[in-house]
XYZ file of C-alpha atoms in Angstrom:
153
model
C 15.777 -23.365 -4.877
C 12.271 -23.331 -4.906
C 10.903 -23.271 -8.101
C 7.039 -23.092 -9.781
C 7.674 -22.523 -13.184
C 10.373 -21.282 -15.836
C 9.843 -17.552 -15.831
C 12.634 -15.363 -14.706
C 10.860 -14.148 -11.473
C 9.163 -18.119 -11.070
C 11.490 -18.580 -8.073
C 11.526 -17.836 -4.482
C 15.466 -15.991 -5.371
C 13.794 -13.409 -7.324
C 10.259 -13.449 -5.275
C 12.672 -11.737 -2.283
C 15.104 -10.125 -4.831
C 12.035 -8.260 -5.627
C 10.428 -7.950 -2.200
C 14.344 -6.611 -0.772
C 15.540 -4.782 -3.435
C 12.375 -3.643 -5.441
C 9.384 -3.277 -3.352
C 10.841 -2.646 -0.448
C 13.049 0.737 -0.872
C 10.012 2.073 -2.730
C 8.075 1.587 0.812
C 11.139 2.975 2.835
C 10.423 6.359 -0.089
C 6.929 6.239 0.224
C 6.989 5.438 3.884
C 9.682 9.013 4.076
C 7.546 11.482 2.044
C 4.185 10.429 4.401
C 6.664 11.293 7.669
C 8.103 14.285 6.266
C 4.330 15.605 5.195
C 2.340 14.483 8.169
C 5.813 16.324 10.321
C 5.265 19.365 8.642
C 2.254 20.056 5.886
C 3.240 23.595 5.049
C 6.660 22.716 2.686
C 4.970 22.703 -0.969
C 8.250 20.214 -1.777
C 7.066 17.743 0.968
C 2.800 18.350 -0.181
C 4.153 17.328 -3.390
C 6.146 14.526 -2.527
C 3.329 12.955 -0.366
C 0.727 12.641 -3.142
C 2.752 10.799 -5.635
C 3.701 8.840 -2.666
C 0.245 8.107 -2.219
C 0.391 7.686 -5.777
C 2.984 5.314 -5.739
C 1.578 2.950 -2.915
C -1.791 2.490 -4.709
C -0.055 1.364 -7.834
C 2.149 -0.582 -6.286
C -0.412 -2.404 -3.853
C -2.523 -3.208 -6.787
C -3.183 -6.772 -7.391
C -3.178 -6.061 -11.437
C -0.681 -3.566 -11.401
C 2.595 -5.088 -13.150
C 4.881 -5.087 -15.758
C 5.240 -7.836 -18.356
C 7.359 -10.323 -15.737
C 7.010 -8.434 -12.598
C 3.739 -8.573 -10.186
C 4.710 -6.009 -7.366
C 2.138 -6.279 -4.403
C 3.835 -4.768 -1.660
C 0.275 -4.566 0.131
C 1.455 -6.676 3.198
C 4.757 -4.491 3.563
C 2.057 -1.268 3.479
C -0.365 -2.778 5.710
C 2.290 -3.784 8.411
C 3.978 -0.726 7.979
C 0.878 1.229 8.426
C 1.310 3.024 5.768
C -2.709 3.126 4.836
C -3.534 5.003 7.913
C -0.603 7.485 6.850
C -1.357 7.824 3.399
C -5.347 8.375 4.437
C -3.858 11.174 6.993
C -1.892 12.781 4.346
C -4.758 12.879 1.394
C -7.461 14.131 4.418
C -4.548 17.483 5.135
C -3.710 17.889 1.526
C -7.737 18.407 1.169
C -7.978 20.848 3.917
C -5.043 22.706 2.386
C -7.648 25.472 0.631
C -4.345 28.140 -0.075
C -2.654 25.445 -1.636
C -5.495 23.769 -3.661
C -6.854 27.655 -4.172
C -3.235 27.935 -6.371
C -3.447 25.271 -8.475
C -5.190 26.252 -12.098
C -8.345 24.234 -11.703
C -8.845 24.221 -7.483
C -12.124 21.338 -8.516
C -10.079 19.017 -10.510
C -7.060 19.122 -7.892
C -9.448 18.915 -5.186
C -11.263 15.743 -7.562
C -7.699 14.152 -8.038
C -7.129 14.177 -4.204
C -11.119 12.521 -3.546
C -10.809 9.935 -5.823
C -6.771 8.705 -4.265
C -9.471 9.351 -0.844
C -11.120 6.494 -2.054
C -9.097 4.432 -3.386
C -6.823 4.420 0.233
C -10.164 3.742 1.535
C -11.096 0.848 -0.668
C -7.841 -0.615 -0.108
C -7.745 0.460 3.567
C -10.533 -2.056 3.784
C -9.433 -4.676 1.386
C -6.147 -4.931 4.021
C -8.092 -5.428 7.044
C -10.709 -7.794 5.489
C -8.033 -10.357 4.248
C -5.863 -9.706 7.414
C -8.765 -10.894 9.138
C -9.086 -13.814 6.925
C -5.974 -14.892 7.127
C -6.216 -14.803 10.862
C -9.928 -16.499 10.733
C -8.484 -18.963 8.346
C -5.169 -19.772 10.632
C -8.110 -20.262 13.512
C -10.059 -22.766 11.391
C -6.799 -24.756 10.566
C -6.437 -24.621 14.609
C -9.858 -25.704 15.299
C -9.773 -28.730 12.516
C -6.254 -29.730 13.672
C -7.291 -29.766 17.468
C -10.250 -31.451 16.425
C -8.725 -33.941 14.769
C -6.356 -34.494 17.541
C -9.645 -35.021 19.739
C -10.421 -37.993 17.552
C -7.048 -39.239 17.522
């Protein structure tokens, strides 16, 4: 067992359980809600599900988010499955639903909430792209360093 501390989540098995049994099912639910809405944006239930799916996506990919013992960070899985793009498209679609927006008690407040979600998504999406590029760049640098070391030998 790979353990780095005695806390409940301080070992590989605990982390794998969190990813496989907690984060992945949430990612699957988010992906389903977004896919269904993007296929048919006319259904009000699917609109509500898409909006809350975006909020949940933001919550489980925020590095600062978590509970007392567990830090959820499904950002890698979300990026891998294209959820940032889907979420941005869903919110943009909701913002175009003028009749639906007009039915809210305070349409401007609803628009503001959706715009806030969109801003957070776009910031998160850029952050994920930057981290992915840094990982690739880091691998390239490691590879270059390895090659340089081997040339010197």
